[in-house]
Amino acid sequence: MLFYFTAALVAAVDQFAKALIRATMAVGESVPFWGSMALTHYENSGMAGSRFQGYARVFAVLAVVFIAIVLYYRRKGEIQGPLMDASMGFLTGGAAGNAIDRFWFGKVTDFLEFRPGGGILNLADIAINIGVVLFLIAGILDYYRKKHNPLAAGEEQG
């Protein structure tokens, strides 16, 4: 349940924020927001760092494939536990949020500029980063749990 809630919430909040930016700011417009952060409307038809411009729909298909793989492994029971559910929820919701933009508009709306010249992100990008961090934490915890308590990890003693 945590997985689906997180994924749906991330995608919905991301899409709402992007729609708000598209409706209220011209492309290229920038407004100071908080400290060294600014809201800057940018349309990206590529991927992170504006690489591979013009391939938005290819990245949308890859996002759908990623989501299908996550759903497949969840169904198989390979993705378990609240930390992994949250991780995959953030990753899936972020991938879905950006895929929706890529399919509908042929580009992704970015608007969060954390420092001048430091790149512009959106909420889906931030969710993906959170998902990666949670995934790494879950992997580290699983490794230490198995190393220090092999029976709790489901391993049999030989």
PDB file of C-alpha atoms in Angstrom:
ATOM      1  CA  MET A   1       0.000   0.000   0.000  1.00  0.00           C
ATOM      2  CA  LEU A   2       2.891   2.383   0.833  1.00  0.00           C
ATOM      3  CA  PHE A   3       4.348   1.799  -2.634  1.00  0.00           C
ATOM      4  CA  TYR A   4       1.155   2.730  -4.485  1.00  0.00           C
ATOM      5  CA  PHE A   5       0.385   5.677  -2.216  1.00  0.00           C
ATOM      6  CA  THR A   6       3.903   7.100  -2.588  1.00  0.00           C
ATOM      7  CA  ALA A   7       3.998   6.597  -6.362  1.00  0.00           C
ATOM      8  CA  ALA A   8       0.569   8.160  -6.895  1.00  0.00           C
ATOM      9  CA  LEU A   9       1.259  11.085  -4.573  1.00  0.00           C
ATOM     10  CA  VAL A  10       4.630  11.852  -6.186  1.00  0.00           C
ATOM     11  CA  ALA A  11       3.190  11.742  -9.716  1.00  0.00           C
ATOM     12  CA  ALA A  12       0.141  13.833  -8.766  1.00  0.00           C
ATOM     13  CA  VAL A  13       2.066  16.539  -6.877  1.00  0.00           C
ATOM     14  CA  ASP A  14       4.669  16.676  -9.642  1.00  0.00           C
ATOM     15  CA  GLN A  15       2.032  17.085 -12.352  1.00  0.00           C
ATOM     16  CA  PHE A  16       0.170  19.734 -10.345  1.00  0.00           C
ATOM     17  CA  ALA A  17       3.348  21.758  -9.786  1.00  0.00           C
ATOM     18  CA  LYS A  18       4.330  21.544 -13.455  1.00  0.00           C
ATOM     19  CA  ALA A  19       0.852  22.604 -14.589  1.00  0.00           C
ATOM     20  CA  LEU A  20       1.014  25.558 -12.206  1.00  0.00           C
ATOM     21  CA  ILE A  21       4.403  26.616 -13.582  1.00  0.00           C
ATOM     22  CA  ARG A  22       3.239  26.267 -17.203  1.00  0.00           C
ATOM     23  CA  ALA A  23       0.117  28.316 -16.450  1.00  0.00           C
ATOM     24  CA  THR A  24       1.813  31.162 -14.562  1.00  0.00           C
ATOM     25  CA  MET A  25       5.345  31.549 -15.928  1.00  0.00           C
ATOM     26  CA  ALA A  26       6.755  32.072 -19.406  1.00  0.00           C
ATOM     27  CA  VAL A  27       9.536  29.741 -20.542  1.00  0.00           C
ATOM     28  CA  GLY A  28      12.812  31.296 -19.421  1.00  0.00           C
ATOM     29  CA  GLU A  29      11.180  33.401 -16.701  1.00  0.00           C
ATOM     30  CA  SER A  30      12.923  33.219 -13.334  1.00  0.00           C
ATOM     31  CA  VAL A  31      11.726  34.368  -9.918  1.00  0.00           C
ATOM     32  CA  PRO A  32      13.818  34.274  -6.711  1.00  0.00           C
ATOM     33  CA  PHE A  33      12.240  31.741  -4.407  1.00  0.00           C
ATOM     34  CA  TRP A  34      14.211  30.917  -1.287  1.00  0.00           C
ATOM     35  CA  GLY A  35      17.802  31.817  -0.515  1.00  0.00           C
ATOM     36  CA  SER A  36      19.884  30.947  -3.552  1.00  0.00           C
ATOM     37  CA  MET A  37      16.973  29.001  -5.044  1.00  0.00           C
ATOM     38  CA  ALA A  38      14.787  30.285  -7.881  1.00  0.00           C
ATOM     39  CA  LEU A  39      11.730  29.180  -9.786  1.00  0.00           C
ATOM     40  CA  THR A  40      12.866  29.117 -13.415  1.00  0.00           C
ATOM     41  CA  HIS A  41      10.571  27.757 -16.117  1.00  0.00           C
ATOM     42  CA  TYR A  42      12.526  25.522 -18.499  1.00  0.00           C
ATOM     43  CA  GLU A  43      11.326  22.929 -21.010  1.00  0.00           C
ATOM     44  CA  ASN A  44      13.693  19.971 -21.471  1.00  0.00           C
ATOM     45  CA  SER A  45      13.189  17.565 -24.372  1.00  0.00           C
ATOM     46  CA  GLY A  46      16.141  15.447 -23.282  1.00  0.00           C
ATOM     47  CA  MET A  47      17.177  13.951 -19.967  1.00  0.00           C
ATOM     48  CA  ALA A  48      19.190  15.016 -16.915  1.00  0.00           C
ATOM     49  CA  GLY A  49      21.565  17.857 -17.605  1.00  0.00           C
ATOM     50  CA  SER A  50      19.727  18.604 -20.871  1.00  0.00           C
ATOM     51  CA  ARG A  51      21.568  15.761 -22.583  1.00  0.00           C
ATOM     52  CA  PHE A  52      20.089  14.032 -25.638  1.00  0.00           C
ATOM     53  CA  GLN A  53      17.672  16.811 -26.571  1.00  0.00           C
ATOM     54  CA  GLY A  54      14.805  15.694 -28.799  1.00  0.00           C
ATOM     55  CA  TYR A  55      14.537  12.164 -27.418  1.00  0.00           C
ATOM     56  CA  ALA A  56      11.805  12.814 -24.859  1.00  0.00           C
ATOM     57  CA  ARG A  57       9.455  10.106 -26.092  1.00  0.00           C
ATOM     58  CA  VAL A  58      12.259   7.520 -26.104  1.00  0.00           C
ATOM     59  CA  PHE A  59      12.904   8.345 -22.437  1.00  0.00           C
ATOM     60  CA  ALA A  60       9.155   8.104 -21.793  1.00  0.00           C
ATOM     61  CA  VAL A  61       9.137   4.561 -23.161  1.00  0.00           C
ATOM     62  CA  LEU A  62      12.160   3.696 -21.006  1.00  0.00           C
ATOM     63  CA  ALA A  63      10.301   5.070 -17.960  1.00  0.00           C
ATOM     64  CA  VAL A  64       7.298   2.857 -18.734  1.00  0.00           C
ATOM     65  CA  VAL A  65       9.622  -0.152 -19.078  1.00  0.00           C
ATOM     66  CA  PHE A  66      11.219   0.734 -15.718  1.00  0.00           C
ATOM     67  CA  ILE A  67       7.768   0.987 -14.074  1.00  0.00           C
ATOM     68  CA  ALA A  68       6.749  -2.385 -15.580  1.00  0.00           C
ATOM     69  CA  ILE A  69       9.946  -3.997 -14.231  1.00  0.00           C
ATOM     70  CA  VAL A  70       9.297  -2.601 -10.739  1.00  0.00           C
ATOM     71  CA  LEU A  71       5.690  -3.867 -10.824  1.00  0.00           C
ATOM     72  CA  TYR A  72       6.861  -7.282 -12.048  1.00  0.00           C
ATOM     73  CA  TYR A  73       9.421  -7.679  -9.234  1.00  0.00           C
ATOM     74  CA  ARG A  74       6.937  -6.443  -6.647  1.00  0.00           C
ATOM     75  CA  ARG A  75       4.433  -9.040  -7.826  1.00  0.00           C
ATOM     76  CA  LYS A  76       7.124 -11.746  -7.611  1.00  0.00           C
ATOM     77  CA  GLY A  77       7.749 -10.674  -3.996  1.00  0.00           C
ATOM     78  CA  GLU A  78      11.339  -9.594  -4.638  1.00  0.00           C
ATOM     79  CA  ILE A  79      10.735  -6.036  -3.459  1.00  0.00           C
ATOM     80  CA  GLN A  80       9.709  -6.193   0.197  1.00  0.00           C
ATOM     81  CA  GLY A  81       9.653  -4.034   3.271  1.00  0.00           C
ATOM     82  CA  PRO A  82       8.559  -0.483   3.960  1.00  0.00           C
ATOM     83  CA  LEU A  83      11.889   1.116   3.031  1.00  0.00           C
ATOM     84  CA  MET A  84      11.967  -0.656  -0.344  1.00  0.00           C
ATOM     85  CA  ASP A  85       8.277   0.137  -0.888  1.00  0.00           C
ATOM     86  CA  ALA A  86       8.962   3.825  -0.235  1.00  0.00           C
ATOM     87  CA  SER A  87      12.078   3.739  -2.428  1.00  0.00           C
ATOM     88  CA  MET A  88      10.301   2.128  -5.353  1.00  0.00           C
ATOM     89  CA  GLY A  89       7.287   4.407  -4.823  1.00  0.00           C
ATOM     90  CA  PHE A  90       9.473   7.504  -5.150  1.00  0.00           C
ATOM     91  CA  LEU A  91      11.308   6.065  -8.168  1.00  0.00           C
ATOM     92  CA  THR A  92       8.107   4.937  -9.897  1.00  0.00           C
ATOM     93  CA  GLY A  93       6.212   8.149  -9.136  1.00  0.00           C
ATOM     94  CA  GLY A  94       9.103  10.256 -10.406  1.00  0.00           C
ATOM     95  CA  ALA A  95       9.467   8.163 -13.551  1.00  0.00           C
ATOM     96  CA  ALA A  96       5.711   8.383 -14.153  1.00  0.00           C
ATOM     97  CA  GLY A  97       5.615  12.151 -13.573  1.00  0.00           C
ATOM     98  CA  ASN A  98       8.325  12.787 -16.140  1.00  0.00           C
ATOM     99  CA  ALA A  99       6.944  10.162 -18.567  1.00  0.00           C
ATOM    100  CA  ILE A 100       3.548  11.898 -18.554  1.00  0.00           C
ATOM    101  CA  ASP A 101       5.219  15.160 -19.600  1.00  0.00           C
ATOM    102  CA  ARG A 102       7.270  13.443 -22.279  1.00  0.00           C
ATOM    103  CA  PHE A 103       4.287  11.639 -23.825  1.00  0.00           C
ATOM    104  CA  TRP A 104       1.884  14.622 -23.643  1.00  0.00           C
ATOM    105  CA  PHE A 105       4.202  17.530 -24.389  1.00  0.00           C
ATOM    106  CA  GLY A 106       7.327  15.975 -25.923  1.00  0.00           C
ATOM    107  CA  LYS A 107       9.372  17.594 -23.155  1.00  0.00           C
ATOM    108  CA  VAL A 108       9.598  17.851 -19.381  1.00  0.00           C
ATOM    109  CA  THR A 109       8.801  21.018 -17.446  1.00  0.00           C
ATOM    110  CA  ASP A 110      11.622  21.866 -15.042  1.00  0.00           C
ATOM    111  CA  PHE A 111      11.409  24.756 -12.587  1.00  0.00           C
ATOM    112  CA  LEU A 112      13.561  24.337  -9.468  1.00  0.00           C
ATOM    113  CA  GLU A 113      16.938  26.041  -9.814  1.00  0.00           C
ATOM    114  CA  PHE A 114      18.980  25.513  -6.661  1.00  0.00           C
ATOM    115  CA  ARG A 115      21.826  27.854  -7.560  1.00  0.00           C
ATOM    116  CA  PRO A 116      22.523  29.843 -10.683  1.00  0.00           C
ATOM    117  CA  GLY A 117      24.076  27.606 -13.296  1.00  0.00           C
ATOM    118  CA  GLY A 118      23.528  24.480 -11.213  1.00  0.00           C
ATOM    119  CA  GLY A 119      20.820  22.935 -13.344  1.00  0.00           C
ATOM    120  CA  ILE A 120      17.056  23.018 -13.156  1.00  0.00           C
ATOM    121  CA  LEU A 121      14.960  20.161 -11.778  1.00  0.00           C
ATOM    122  CA  ASN A 122      11.341  19.313 -11.090  1.00  0.00           C
ATOM    123  CA  LEU A 123       9.649  17.433  -8.262  1.00  0.00           C
ATOM    124  CA  ALA A 124       9.815  14.119 -10.158  1.00  0.00           C
ATOM    125  CA  ASP A 125      13.601  14.491 -10.397  1.00  0.00           C
ATOM    126  CA  ILE A 126      13.835  15.137  -6.668  1.00  0.00           C
ATOM    127  CA  ALA A 127      11.612  12.107  -5.971  1.00  0.00           C
ATOM    128  CA  ILE A 128      13.901   9.947  -8.111  1.00  0.00           C
ATOM    129  CA  ASN A 129      16.899  11.146  -6.095  1.00  0.00           C
ATOM    130  CA  ILE A 130      15.074  10.379  -2.835  1.00  0.00           C
ATOM    131  CA  GLY A 131      14.182   6.941  -4.190  1.00  0.00           C
ATOM    132  CA  VAL A 132      17.815   6.205  -5.042  1.00  0.00           C
ATOM    133  CA  VAL A 133      18.972   7.267  -1.556  1.00  0.00           C
ATOM    134  CA  LEU A 134      16.300   5.103   0.104  1.00  0.00           C
ATOM    135  CA  PHE A 135      17.256   2.181  -2.158  1.00  0.00           C
ATOM    136  CA  LEU A 136      20.913   2.501  -1.147  1.00  0.00           C
ATOM    137  CA  ILE A 137      19.983   2.726   2.550  1.00  0.00           C
ATOM    138  CA  ALA A 138      17.763  -0.359   2.214  1.00  0.00           C
ATOM    139  CA  GLY A 139      20.588  -2.243   0.489  1.00  0.00           C
ATOM    140  CA  ILE A 140      23.113  -1.291   3.163  1.00  0.00           C
ATOM    141  CA  LEU A 141      20.724  -2.260   5.971  1.00  0.00           C
ATOM    142  CA  ASP A 142      19.933  -5.562   4.262  1.00  0.00           C
ATOM    143  CA  TYR A 143      23.650  -6.291   3.825  1.00  0.00           C
ATOM    144  CA  TYR A 144      24.390  -5.654   7.512  1.00  0.00           C
ATOM    145  CA  ARG A 145      21.315  -7.557   8.626  1.00  0.00           C
ATOM    146  CA  LYS A 146      22.412 -10.610   6.625  1.00  0.00           C
ATOM    147  CA  LYS A 147      26.045 -10.281   7.707  1.00  0.00           C
ATOM    148  CA  HIS A 148      25.299  -9.985  11.423  1.00  0.00           C
ATOM    149  CA  ASN A 149      22.241 -12.206  11.674  1.00  0.00           C
ATOM    150  CA  PRO A 150      22.113 -14.778   8.850  1.00  0.00           C
ATOM    151  CA  LEU A 151      19.092 -16.609  10.306  1.00  0.00           C
ATOM    152  CA  ALA A 152      17.000 -13.435  10.367  1.00  0.00           C
ATOM    153  CA  ALA A 153      17.851 -12.885   6.708  1.00  0.00           C
ATOM    154  CA  GLY A 154      16.311 -16.230   5.801  1.00  0.00           C
ATOM    155  CA  GLU A 155      19.593 -18.007   5.140  1.00  0.00           C
ATOM    156  CA  GLU A 156      20.056 -21.543   6.308  1.00  0.00           C
ATOM    157  CA  GLN A 157      23.071 -22.671   8.218  1.00  0.00           C
ATOM    158  CA  GLY A 158      24.922 -25.513   6.479  1.00  0.00           C
TER     159      GLY A 158
END
